[in-house]
């Protein structure tokens, strides 16, 4: 075979392959649009939940992939920049983005976000050691409180809950520690209380409870009313007794919700297919992580009053 004929055959084969890939990529409706789902760190809850959602979408004729990210704030920015199409985000962080507040104050309102569904609660927990004698949020005055990393969603939650009790950082010795740092400080007695926003049971709190008797501080009805009136992303939550070793009291508190958010690359038709696939397969998502057991249609619009919903998602959920 001459060299020229060889190159012609190679070129023909390459073109045929490219055509085949193009046809495969463009066929089958939603298969033509790749859906990137932003989640969180691989050790957290968002990553396995997002991975399960991607798997469900793929089994329902779509083309999806979950990727590990820096979680809520990073996910909002990725949606804004159209680096992803879907993201799991705390609803309070989404509220700040939609309204240009807190960590989005300088960048301004983000306009291209739409809600798909509320997934499961992430519970606000003030943790103290039993031997501290602290039994209420009011007792935190004058105490050393790990309030979360500076600029984080958890820190904003802690500040807002204290505010509902008439307490400011002038009244406590606030320490801007991540919960991992705060939990170590609480175990070592270097802080009197540590705050976390996470689904319960929270691994870090379980770790503290395995070495020290702990207490969760309740949030009273009056303060829950104040919070929900000012910040519509808060929902009332009860942590059952026995969730943490050695602490057998039921505790009333508040939660923010982990929600699924899209940008304008997800139109109404695709939004409907995504939402239908998720709620037809919640058992498969729950198998990936226990937090998935809380995903249901009854609560799918909980804590989402502030965001414009994807029309297709609304069709499925109402």
PDB file of C-alpha atoms in Angstrom:
ATOM      1  CA  UNK A   1       0.000   0.000   0.000  1.00  0.00           C
ATOM      2  CA  UNK A   2       1.309   3.408  -0.935  1.00  0.00           C
ATOM      3  CA  UNK A   3       1.908   5.948   1.811  1.00  0.00           C
ATOM      4  CA  UNK A   4      -0.736   8.293   0.358  1.00  0.00           C
ATOM      5  CA  UNK A   5      -3.404   5.532   0.379  1.00  0.00           C
ATOM      6  CA  UNK A   6      -2.495   4.695   3.983  1.00  0.00           C
ATOM      7  CA  UNK A   7      -3.005   8.303   5.135  1.00  0.00           C
ATOM      8  CA  UNK A   8      -6.294   8.499   3.217  1.00  0.00           C
ATOM      9  CA  UNK A   9      -7.585   5.417   5.039  1.00  0.00           C
ATOM     10  CA  UNK A  10      -6.458   6.811   8.400  1.00  0.00           C
ATOM     11  CA  UNK A  11      -8.164  10.132   7.677  1.00  0.00           C
ATOM     12  CA  UNK A  12     -11.377   8.345   6.647  1.00  0.00           C
ATOM     13  CA  UNK A  13     -11.351   6.290   9.852  1.00  0.00           C
ATOM     14  CA  UNK A  14     -10.795   9.391  12.021  1.00  0.00           C
ATOM     15  CA  UNK A  15     -13.678  11.209  10.304  1.00  0.00           C
ATOM     16  CA  UNK A  16     -15.957   8.210  10.753  1.00  0.00           C
ATOM     17  CA  UNK A  17     -15.054   8.021  14.445  1.00  0.00           C
ATOM     18  CA  UNK A  18     -15.665  11.750  14.923  1.00  0.00           C
ATOM     19  CA  UNK A  19     -19.042  11.435  13.214  1.00  0.00           C
ATOM     20  CA  UNK A  20     -19.986   8.480  15.392  1.00  0.00           C
ATOM     21  CA  UNK A  21     -19.024  10.345  18.563  1.00  0.00           C
ATOM     22  CA  UNK A  22     -20.958  13.393  17.410  1.00  0.00           C
ATOM     23  CA  UNK A  23     -24.081  11.340  16.707  1.00  0.00           C
ATOM     24  CA  UNK A  24     -23.817   9.534  20.041  1.00  0.00           C
ATOM     25  CA  UNK A  25     -23.369  12.841  21.870  1.00  0.00           C
ATOM     26  CA  UNK A  26     -26.283  14.545  20.134  1.00  0.00           C
ATOM     27  CA  UNK A  27     -28.810  11.741  20.152  1.00  0.00           C
ATOM     28  CA  UNK A  28     -31.358  10.786  22.785  1.00  0.00           C
ATOM     29  CA  UNK A  29     -32.693  14.145  23.926  1.00  0.00           C
ATOM     30  CA  UNK A  30     -31.068  15.057  27.255  1.00  0.00           C
ATOM     31  CA  UNK A  31     -28.047  12.881  26.451  1.00  0.00           C
ATOM     32  CA  UNK A  32     -26.848  15.816  24.349  1.00  0.00           C
ATOM     33  CA  UNK A  33     -26.574  18.140  27.365  1.00  0.00           C
ATOM     34  CA  UNK A  34     -24.050  17.164  29.975  1.00  0.00           C
ATOM     35  CA  UNK A  35     -25.280  17.995  33.484  1.00  0.00           C
ATOM     36  CA  UNK A  36     -22.465  18.823  35.900  1.00  0.00           C
ATOM     37  CA  UNK A  37     -23.525  18.638  39.560  1.00  0.00           C
ATOM     38  CA  UNK A  38     -21.427  20.571  42.111  1.00  0.00           C
ATOM     39  CA  UNK A  39     -21.390  18.884  45.517  1.00  0.00           C
ATOM     40  CA  UNK A  40     -18.842  19.288  48.336  1.00  0.00           C
ATOM     41  CA  UNK A  41     -15.812  17.601  49.850  1.00  0.00           C
ATOM     42  CA  UNK A  42     -15.491  13.830  49.448  1.00  0.00           C
ATOM     43  CA  UNK A  43     -15.771  13.332  53.220  1.00  0.00           C
ATOM     44  CA  UNK A  44     -19.038  15.271  53.499  1.00  0.00           C
ATOM     45  CA  UNK A  45     -22.709  14.608  52.745  1.00  0.00           C
ATOM     46  CA  UNK A  46     -23.119  16.557  49.499  1.00  0.00           C
ATOM     47  CA  UNK A  47     -20.697  14.375  47.542  1.00  0.00           C
ATOM     48  CA  UNK A  48     -22.419  10.978  48.009  1.00  0.00           C
ATOM     49  CA  UNK A  49     -25.880  12.546  47.646  1.00  0.00           C
ATOM     50  CA  UNK A  50     -24.812  14.343  44.463  1.00  0.00           C
ATOM     51  CA  UNK A  51     -23.233  11.169  43.124  1.00  0.00           C
ATOM     52  CA  UNK A  52     -26.459   9.241  43.722  1.00  0.00           C
ATOM     53  CA  UNK A  53     -28.479  11.959  41.976  1.00  0.00           C
ATOM     54  CA  UNK A  54     -26.126  11.805  38.984  1.00  0.00           C
ATOM     55  CA  UNK A  55     -26.526   8.028  38.831  1.00  0.00           C
ATOM     56  CA  UNK A  56     -30.321   8.337  38.956  1.00  0.00           C
ATOM     57  CA  UNK A  57     -30.307  10.924  36.159  1.00  0.00           C
ATOM     58  CA  UNK A  58     -28.081   8.729  34.015  1.00  0.00           C
ATOM     59  CA  UNK A  59     -30.438   5.773  34.455  1.00  0.00           C
ATOM     60  CA  UNK A  60     -33.291   8.013  33.309  1.00  0.00           C
ATOM     61  CA  UNK A  61     -31.844   9.002  29.965  1.00  0.00           C
ATOM     62  CA  UNK A  62     -29.722  11.973  31.003  1.00  0.00           C
ATOM     63  CA  UNK A  63     -25.959  12.519  31.005  1.00  0.00           C
ATOM     64  CA  UNK A  64     -24.806  13.659  34.443  1.00  0.00           C
ATOM     65  CA  UNK A  65     -21.692  13.684  36.599  1.00  0.00           C
ATOM     66  CA  UNK A  66     -21.074  14.830  40.188  1.00  0.00           C
ATOM     67  CA  UNK A  67     -17.877  16.655  41.087  1.00  0.00           C
ATOM     68  CA  UNK A  68     -16.227  17.394  44.421  1.00  0.00           C
ATOM     69  CA  UNK A  69     -16.084  21.113  45.253  1.00  0.00           C
ATOM     70  CA  UNK A  70     -15.624  23.563  48.114  1.00  0.00           C
ATOM     71  CA  UNK A  71     -19.381  23.287  48.872  1.00  0.00           C
ATOM     72  CA  UNK A  72     -22.057  25.986  49.124  1.00  0.00           C
ATOM     73  CA  UNK A  73     -20.332  29.316  48.416  1.00  0.00           C
ATOM     74  CA  UNK A  74     -18.075  27.797  45.749  1.00  0.00           C
ATOM     75  CA  UNK A  75     -21.081  26.035  44.210  1.00  0.00           C
ATOM     76  CA  UNK A  76     -23.045  29.272  43.881  1.00  0.00           C
ATOM     77  CA  UNK A  77     -20.123  30.890  42.083  1.00  0.00           C
ATOM     78  CA  UNK A  78     -19.797  27.881  39.773  1.00  0.00           C
ATOM     79  CA  UNK A  79     -23.491  28.149  38.898  1.00  0.00           C
ATOM     80  CA  UNK A  80     -23.098  31.875  38.281  1.00  0.00           C
ATOM     81  CA  UNK A  81     -20.140  31.286  35.971  1.00  0.00           C
ATOM     82  CA  UNK A  82     -21.934  28.370  34.225  1.00  0.00           C
ATOM     83  CA  UNK A  83     -19.185  25.919  35.119  1.00  0.00           C
ATOM     84  CA  UNK A  84     -21.930  23.568  36.394  1.00  0.00           C
ATOM     85  CA  UNK A  85     -25.661  23.222  35.750  1.00  0.00           C
ATOM     86  CA  UNK A  86     -26.832  21.918  39.146  1.00  0.00           C
ATOM     87  CA  UNK A  87     -25.481  22.274  42.688  1.00  0.00           C
ATOM     88  CA  UNK A  88     -26.317  21.232  46.229  1.00  0.00           C
ATOM     89  CA  UNK A  89     -26.248  24.351  48.403  1.00  0.00           C
ATOM     90  CA  UNK A  90     -27.483  25.424  51.834  1.00  0.00           C
ATOM     91  CA  UNK A  91     -30.618  27.508  51.405  1.00  0.00           C
ATOM     92  CA  UNK A  92     -29.262  30.310  53.599  1.00  0.00           C
ATOM     93  CA  UNK A  93     -26.215  30.679  51.327  1.00  0.00           C
ATOM     94  CA  UNK A  94     -28.571  30.720  48.334  1.00  0.00           C
ATOM     95  CA  UNK A  95     -30.639  33.415  50.051  1.00  0.00           C
ATOM     96  CA  UNK A  96     -27.540  35.570  50.512  1.00  0.00           C
ATOM     97  CA  UNK A  97     -26.624  35.061  46.838  1.00  0.00           C
ATOM     98  CA  UNK A  98     -30.104  35.956  45.552  1.00  0.00           C
ATOM     99  CA  UNK A  99     -30.223  39.056  47.757  1.00  0.00           C
ATOM    100  CA  UNK A 100     -26.561  40.137  47.576  1.00  0.00           C
ATOM    101  CA  UNK A 101     -25.947  39.824  51.327  1.00  0.00           C
ATOM    102  CA  UNK A 102     -23.255  38.474  53.675  1.00  0.00           C
ATOM    103  CA  UNK A 103     -20.469  36.843  51.604  1.00  0.00           C
ATOM    104  CA  UNK A 104     -22.129  38.075  48.370  1.00  0.00           C
ATOM    105  CA  UNK A 105     -22.441  41.690  49.498  1.00  0.00           C
ATOM    106  CA  UNK A 106     -19.493  42.901  47.414  1.00  0.00           C
ATOM    107  CA  UNK A 107     -20.228  40.847  44.295  1.00  0.00           C
ATOM    108  CA  UNK A 108     -23.942  41.730  44.350  1.00  0.00           C
ATOM    109  CA  UNK A 109     -27.084  39.728  43.595  1.00  0.00           C
ATOM    110  CA  UNK A 110     -26.726  36.614  41.467  1.00  0.00           C
ATOM    111  CA  UNK A 111     -29.553  36.597  38.944  1.00  0.00           C
ATOM    112  CA  UNK A 112     -29.364  33.265  37.113  1.00  0.00           C
ATOM    113  CA  UNK A 113     -30.353  30.890  39.945  1.00  0.00           C
ATOM    114  CA  UNK A 114     -33.535  28.793  40.064  1.00  0.00           C
ATOM    115  CA  UNK A 115     -34.683  26.277  42.653  1.00  0.00           C
ATOM    116  CA  UNK A 116     -35.226  22.601  41.863  1.00  0.00           C
ATOM    117  CA  UNK A 117     -36.076  21.078  45.262  1.00  0.00           C
ATOM    118  CA  UNK A 118     -35.350  21.131  48.968  1.00  0.00           C
ATOM    119  CA  UNK A 119     -33.557  17.944  49.974  1.00  0.00           C
ATOM    120  CA  UNK A 120     -32.856  17.531  53.708  1.00  0.00           C
ATOM    121  CA  UNK A 121     -32.249  19.614  56.859  1.00  0.00           C
ATOM    122  CA  UNK A 122     -28.849  20.759  58.097  1.00  0.00           C
ATOM    123  CA  UNK A 123     -29.320  21.406  61.774  1.00  0.00           C
ATOM    124  CA  UNK A 124     -27.932  24.314  63.796  1.00  0.00           C
ATOM    125  CA  UNK A 125     -26.317  22.859  66.914  1.00  0.00           C
ATOM    126  CA  UNK A 126     -24.764  24.629  69.883  1.00  0.00           C
ATOM    127  CA  UNK A 127     -22.703  21.967  71.673  1.00  0.00           C
ATOM    128  CA  UNK A 128     -21.485  22.319  75.263  1.00  0.00           C
ATOM    129  CA  UNK A 129     -19.955  19.926  77.742  1.00  0.00           C
ATOM    130  CA  UNK A 130     -22.320  18.761  80.462  1.00  0.00           C
ATOM    131  CA  UNK A 131     -19.850  19.827  83.160  1.00  0.00           C
ATOM    132  CA  UNK A 132     -19.956  23.445  81.898  1.00  0.00           C
ATOM    133  CA  UNK A 133     -23.325  24.060  83.578  1.00  0.00           C
ATOM    134  CA  UNK A 134     -24.542  25.858  80.397  1.00  0.00           C
ATOM    135  CA  UNK A 135     -28.168  24.930  79.671  1.00  0.00           C
ATOM    136  CA  UNK A 136     -29.468  27.700  77.418  1.00  0.00           C
ATOM    137  CA  UNK A 137     -28.268  30.112  74.760  1.00  0.00           C
ATOM    138  CA  UNK A 138     -28.697  32.935  77.289  1.00  0.00           C
ATOM    139  CA  UNK A 139     -26.060  31.216  79.451  1.00  0.00           C
ATOM    140  CA  UNK A 140     -23.473  31.833  76.704  1.00  0.00           C
ATOM    141  CA  UNK A 141     -23.030  35.469  77.772  1.00  0.00           C
ATOM    142  CA  UNK A 142     -19.443  35.966  78.872  1.00  0.00           C
ATOM    143  CA  UNK A 143     -18.423  32.518  77.594  1.00  0.00           C
ATOM    144  CA  UNK A 144     -15.874  31.429  74.995  1.00  0.00           C
ATOM    145  CA  UNK A 145     -17.851  30.395  71.915  1.00  0.00           C
ATOM    146  CA  UNK A 146     -16.453  28.834  68.722  1.00  0.00           C
ATOM    147  CA  UNK A 147     -18.852  30.365  66.189  1.00  0.00           C
ATOM    148  CA  UNK A 148     -17.503  28.883  62.946  1.00  0.00           C
ATOM    149  CA  UNK A 149     -14.889  29.969  60.438  1.00  0.00           C
ATOM    150  CA  UNK A 150     -14.917  33.684  59.622  1.00  0.00           C
ATOM    151  CA  UNK A 151     -17.231  34.420  56.690  1.00  0.00           C
ATOM    152  CA  UNK A 152     -18.759  30.942  56.673  1.00  0.00           C
ATOM    153  CA  UNK A 153     -22.437  30.101  56.518  1.00  0.00           C
ATOM    154  CA  UNK A 154     -22.206  28.466  59.944  1.00  0.00           C
ATOM    155  CA  UNK A 155     -20.759  31.639  61.466  1.00  0.00           C
ATOM    156  CA  UNK A 156     -23.671  33.641  60.047  1.00  0.00           C
ATOM    157  CA  UNK A 157     -26.107  31.102  61.560  1.00  0.00           C
ATOM    158  CA  UNK A 158     -24.454  31.376  64.981  1.00  0.00           C
ATOM    159  CA  UNK A 159     -24.474  35.173  64.855  1.00  0.00           C
ATOM    160  CA  UNK A 160     -28.152  35.288  63.841  1.00  0.00           C
ATOM    161  CA  UNK A 161     -29.263  32.867  66.554  1.00  0.00           C
ATOM    162  CA  UNK A 162     -27.374  34.835  69.216  1.00  0.00           C
ATOM    163  CA  UNK A 163     -28.954  38.012  67.822  1.00  0.00           C
ATOM    164  CA  UNK A 164     -32.435  36.506  68.319  1.00  0.00           C
ATOM    165  CA  UNK A 165     -31.568  36.253  72.022  1.00  0.00           C
ATOM    166  CA  UNK A 166     -30.303  39.845  72.123  1.00  0.00           C
ATOM    167  CA  UNK A 167     -26.689  38.648  72.290  1.00  0.00           C
ATOM    168  CA  UNK A 168     -23.918  40.141  70.150  1.00  0.00           C
ATOM    169  CA  UNK A 169     -20.234  39.319  69.871  1.00  0.00           C
ATOM    170  CA  UNK A 170     -19.672  42.072  72.457  1.00  0.00           C
ATOM    171  CA  UNK A 171     -21.391  39.767  74.961  1.00  0.00           C
ATOM    172  CA  UNK A 172     -19.312  36.641  74.280  1.00  0.00           C
ATOM    173  CA  UNK A 173     -15.696  35.764  73.612  1.00  0.00           C
ATOM    174  CA  UNK A 174     -16.204  34.701  70.004  1.00  0.00           C
ATOM    175  CA  UNK A 175     -13.606  32.494  68.371  1.00  0.00           C
ATOM    176  CA  UNK A 176     -13.664  32.072  64.600  1.00  0.00           C
ATOM    177  CA  UNK A 177     -12.891  28.368  64.398  1.00  0.00           C
ATOM    178  CA  UNK A 178     -14.108  25.794  61.902  1.00  0.00           C
ATOM    179  CA  UNK A 179     -16.147  23.121  63.603  1.00  0.00           C
ATOM    180  CA  UNK A 180     -13.257  20.657  63.385  1.00  0.00           C
ATOM    181  CA  UNK A 181     -11.101  23.208  65.233  1.00  0.00           C
ATOM    182  CA  UNK A 182     -13.940  24.128  67.589  1.00  0.00           C
ATOM    183  CA  UNK A 183     -14.636  20.507  68.478  1.00  0.00           C
ATOM    184  CA  UNK A 184     -10.993  19.956  69.464  1.00  0.00           C
ATOM    185  CA  UNK A 185     -11.090  23.161  71.521  1.00  0.00           C
ATOM    186  CA  UNK A 186     -14.291  22.008  73.255  1.00  0.00           C
ATOM    187  CA  UNK A 187     -12.812  18.598  74.076  1.00  0.00           C
ATOM    188  CA  UNK A 188      -9.701  20.277  75.472  1.00  0.00           C
ATOM    189  CA  UNK A 189     -11.695  22.810  77.496  1.00  0.00           C
ATOM    190  CA  UNK A 190     -10.361  25.785  75.530  1.00  0.00           C
ATOM    191  CA  UNK A 191     -13.868  26.951  74.580  1.00  0.00           C
ATOM    192  CA  UNK A 192     -17.148  26.651  76.466  1.00  0.00           C
ATOM    193  CA  UNK A 193     -19.354  26.050  73.419  1.00  0.00           C
ATOM    194  CA  UNK A 194     -18.944  25.128  69.767  1.00  0.00           C
ATOM    195  CA  UNK A 195     -21.388  25.691  66.940  1.00  0.00           C
ATOM    196  CA  UNK A 196     -22.034  23.555  63.856  1.00  0.00           C
ATOM    197  CA  UNK A 197     -24.545  23.504  61.031  1.00  0.00           C
ATOM    198  CA  UNK A 198     -24.775  19.936  59.744  1.00  0.00           C
ATOM    199  CA  UNK A 199     -27.104  16.996  59.391  1.00  0.00           C
ATOM    200  CA  UNK A 200     -27.460  14.975  62.578  1.00  0.00           C
ATOM    201  CA  UNK A 201     -25.952  12.806  63.874  1.00  0.00           C
ATOM    202  CA  UNK A 202     -22.846  14.853  63.092  1.00  0.00           C
ATOM    203  CA  UNK A 203     -19.639  12.810  63.148  1.00  0.00           C
ATOM    204  CA  UNK A 204     -17.628  15.500  64.945  1.00  0.00           C
ATOM    205  CA  UNK A 205     -20.268  15.808  67.675  1.00  0.00           C
ATOM    206  CA  UNK A 206     -20.350  12.025  68.031  1.00  0.00           C
ATOM    207  CA  UNK A 207     -16.585  12.154  68.524  1.00  0.00           C
ATOM    208  CA  UNK A 208     -16.921  14.709  71.337  1.00  0.00           C
ATOM    209  CA  UNK A 209     -19.750  12.697  72.939  1.00  0.00           C
ATOM    210  CA  UNK A 210     -17.610   9.541  72.932  1.00  0.00           C
ATOM    211  CA  UNK A 211     -15.135  11.257  75.291  1.00  0.00           C
ATOM    212  CA  UNK A 212     -17.218  13.821  77.203  1.00  0.00           C
ATOM    213  CA  UNK A 213     -20.846  14.091  78.280  1.00  0.00           C
ATOM    214  CA  UNK A 214     -22.397  16.784  76.091  1.00  0.00           C
ATOM    215  CA  UNK A 215     -25.530  18.896  75.849  1.00  0.00           C
ATOM    216  CA  UNK A 216     -27.281  20.480  72.854  1.00  0.00           C
ATOM    217  CA  UNK A 217     -28.750  23.887  73.632  1.00  0.00           C
ATOM    218  CA  UNK A 218     -32.409  24.338  72.683  1.00  0.00           C
ATOM    219  CA  UNK A 219     -33.768  27.270  70.659  1.00  0.00           C
ATOM    220  CA  UNK A 220     -36.995  28.582  72.171  1.00  0.00           C
ATOM    221  CA  UNK A 221     -40.250  29.219  70.265  1.00  0.00           C
ATOM    222  CA  UNK A 222     -39.987  32.990  70.666  1.00  0.00           C
ATOM    223  CA  UNK A 223     -36.506  33.057  69.139  1.00  0.00           C
ATOM    224  CA  UNK A 224     -37.488  30.650  66.338  1.00  0.00           C
ATOM    225  CA  UNK A 225     -40.341  33.020  65.459  1.00  0.00           C
ATOM    226  CA  UNK A 226     -37.942  35.990  65.377  1.00  0.00           C
ATOM    227  CA  UNK A 227     -35.476  34.095  63.214  1.00  0.00           C
ATOM    228  CA  UNK A 228     -38.009  32.819  60.685  1.00  0.00           C
ATOM    229  CA  UNK A 229     -39.620  36.254  60.341  1.00  0.00           C
ATOM    230  CA  UNK A 230     -36.302  37.937  59.602  1.00  0.00           C
ATOM    231  CA  UNK A 231     -34.566  35.062  57.783  1.00  0.00           C
ATOM    232  CA  UNK A 232     -37.043  32.941  55.777  1.00  0.00           C
ATOM    233  CA  UNK A 233     -34.566  30.104  55.248  1.00  0.00           C
ATOM    234  CA  UNK A 234     -34.801  28.820  58.844  1.00  0.00           C
ATOM    235  CA  UNK A 235     -37.101  25.901  59.665  1.00  0.00           C
ATOM    236  CA  UNK A 236     -38.051  24.505  63.070  1.00  0.00           C
ATOM    237  CA  UNK A 237     -36.409  21.143  63.829  1.00  0.00           C
ATOM    238  CA  UNK A 238     -36.452  18.644  66.677  1.00  0.00           C
ATOM    239  CA  UNK A 239     -33.353  16.556  67.331  1.00  0.00           C
ATOM    240  CA  UNK A 240     -34.575  13.242  68.809  1.00  0.00           C
ATOM    241  CA  UNK A 241     -33.278  11.988  72.135  1.00  0.00           C
ATOM    242  CA  UNK A 242     -30.441   9.509  71.971  1.00  0.00           C
ATOM    243  CA  UNK A 243     -28.913  10.872  68.762  1.00  0.00           C
ATOM    244  CA  UNK A 244     -25.664  11.419  70.653  1.00  0.00           C
ATOM    245  CA  UNK A 245     -24.135   9.039  73.152  1.00  0.00           C
ATOM    246  CA  UNK A 246     -25.056   9.868  76.745  1.00  0.00           C
ATOM    247  CA  UNK A 247     -27.522  12.652  75.841  1.00  0.00           C
ATOM    248  CA  UNK A 248     -31.104  11.439  76.052  1.00  0.00           C
ATOM    249  CA  UNK A 249     -33.092  14.651  75.727  1.00  0.00           C
ATOM    250  CA  UNK A 250     -35.186  15.770  72.761  1.00  0.00           C
ATOM    251  CA  UNK A 251     -33.990  19.227  71.673  1.00  0.00           C
ATOM    252  CA  UNK A 252     -35.829  21.882  69.677  1.00  0.00           C
ATOM    253  CA  UNK A 253     -33.650  23.925  67.366  1.00  0.00           C
ATOM    254  CA  UNK A 254     -33.606  25.281  63.803  1.00  0.00           C
ATOM    255  CA  UNK A 255     -32.222  24.040  60.520  1.00  0.00           C
ATOM    256  CA  UNK A 256     -31.305  25.397  57.165  1.00  0.00           C
ATOM    257  CA  UNK A 257     -32.034  23.142  54.205  1.00  0.00           C
ATOM    258  CA  UNK A 258     -29.694  21.507  51.736  1.00  0.00           C
ATOM    259  CA  UNK A 259     -31.333  22.358  48.416  1.00  0.00           C
ATOM    260  CA  UNK A 260     -30.757  21.567  44.754  1.00  0.00           C
ATOM    261  CA  UNK A 261     -30.244  24.718  42.692  1.00  0.00           C
ATOM    262  CA  UNK A 262     -29.899  25.173  38.930  1.00  0.00           C
ATOM    263  CA  UNK A 263     -28.843  27.977  36.640  1.00  0.00           C
ATOM    264  CA  UNK A 264     -30.535  29.040  33.400  1.00  0.00           C
ATOM    265  CA  UNK A 265     -28.861  26.209  31.453  1.00  0.00           C
ATOM    266  CA  UNK A 266     -31.575  23.942  32.922  1.00  0.00           C
ATOM    267  CA  UNK A 267     -34.811  24.851  31.124  1.00  0.00           C
ATOM    268  CA  UNK A 268     -38.335  23.884  32.233  1.00  0.00           C
ATOM    269  CA  UNK A 269     -38.427  20.605  30.272  1.00  0.00           C
ATOM    270  CA  UNK A 270     -35.101  19.404  31.626  1.00  0.00           C
ATOM    271  CA  UNK A 271     -35.972  20.687  35.113  1.00  0.00           C
ATOM    272  CA  UNK A 272     -39.122  18.566  35.071  1.00  0.00           C
ATOM    273  CA  UNK A 273     -37.203  15.439  33.994  1.00  0.00           C
ATOM    274  CA  UNK A 274     -34.509  15.987  36.628  1.00  0.00           C
ATOM    275  CA  UNK A 275     -37.035  16.515  39.420  1.00  0.00           C
ATOM    276  CA  UNK A 276     -39.213  13.570  38.394  1.00  0.00           C
ATOM    277  CA  UNK A 277     -36.207  11.259  38.248  1.00  0.00           C
ATOM    278  CA  UNK A 278     -35.053  12.298  41.726  1.00  0.00           C
ATOM    279  CA  UNK A 279     -38.406  11.820  43.444  1.00  0.00           C
ATOM    280  CA  UNK A 280     -39.104   8.544  41.646  1.00  0.00           C
ATOM    281  CA  UNK A 281     -35.822   7.200  43.027  1.00  0.00           C
ATOM    282  CA  UNK A 282     -35.404   8.593  46.550  1.00  0.00           C
ATOM    283  CA  UNK A 283     -34.728   5.081  47.845  1.00  0.00           C
ATOM    284  CA  UNK A 284     -31.617   4.856  45.672  1.00  0.00           C
ATOM    285  CA  UNK A 285     -30.396   8.261  46.906  1.00  0.00           C
ATOM    286  CA  UNK A 286     -31.074   7.275  50.538  1.00  0.00           C
ATOM    287  CA  UNK A 287     -28.961   4.146  50.013  1.00  0.00           C
ATOM    288  CA  UNK A 288     -25.964   6.399  49.261  1.00  0.00           C
ATOM    289  CA  UNK A 289     -26.211   8.376  52.528  1.00  0.00           C
ATOM    290  CA  UNK A 290     -28.614   8.381  55.489  1.00  0.00           C
ATOM    291  CA  UNK A 291     -29.427  12.083  54.889  1.00  0.00           C
ATOM    292  CA  UNK A 292     -31.218  10.949  51.736  1.00  0.00           C
ATOM    293  CA  UNK A 293     -33.929   9.356  53.898  1.00  0.00           C
ATOM    294  CA  UNK A 294     -35.253  12.866  54.526  1.00  0.00           C
ATOM    295  CA  UNK A 295     -35.827  13.606  50.827  1.00  0.00           C
ATOM    296  CA  UNK A 296     -39.553  13.591  50.061  1.00  0.00           C
ATOM    297  CA  UNK A 297     -42.119  15.554  48.066  1.00  0.00           C
ATOM    298  CA  UNK A 298     -43.898  16.747  51.217  1.00  0.00           C
ATOM    299  CA  UNK A 299     -40.889  18.867  52.207  1.00  0.00           C
ATOM    300  CA  UNK A 300     -39.537  19.551  48.714  1.00  0.00           C
ATOM    301  CA  UNK A 301     -40.508  23.237  48.789  1.00  0.00           C
ATOM    302  CA  UNK A 302     -39.586  23.817  52.445  1.00  0.00           C
ATOM    303  CA  UNK A 303     -37.331  26.834  52.994  1.00  0.00           C
ATOM    304  CA  UNK A 304     -37.430  27.901  49.316  1.00  0.00           C
ATOM    305  CA  UNK A 305     -39.910  30.805  49.399  1.00  0.00           C
ATOM    306  CA  UNK A 306     -37.219  33.338  48.488  1.00  0.00           C
ATOM    307  CA  UNK A 307     -35.976  31.821  45.209  1.00  0.00           C
ATOM    308  CA  UNK A 308     -37.586  31.640  41.786  1.00  0.00           C
ATOM    309  CA  UNK A 309     -38.393  28.001  41.077  1.00  0.00           C
ATOM    310  CA  UNK A 310     -37.658  26.168  37.842  1.00  0.00           C
ATOM    311  CA  UNK A 311     -41.073  25.850  36.187  1.00  0.00           C
ATOM    312  CA  UNK A 312     -40.575  22.190  35.352  1.00  0.00           C
ATOM    313  CA  UNK A 313     -39.611  21.372  38.945  1.00  0.00           C
ATOM    314  CA  UNK A 314     -42.704  23.179  40.225  1.00  0.00           C
ATOM    315  CA  UNK A 315     -44.886  21.118  37.875  1.00  0.00           C
ATOM    316  CA  UNK A 316     -43.609  17.926  39.506  1.00  0.00           C
ATOM    317  CA  UNK A 317     -43.774  19.136  43.108  1.00  0.00           C
ATOM    318  CA  UNK A 318     -47.160  20.868  43.228  1.00  0.00           C
TER     319      UNK A 318
END
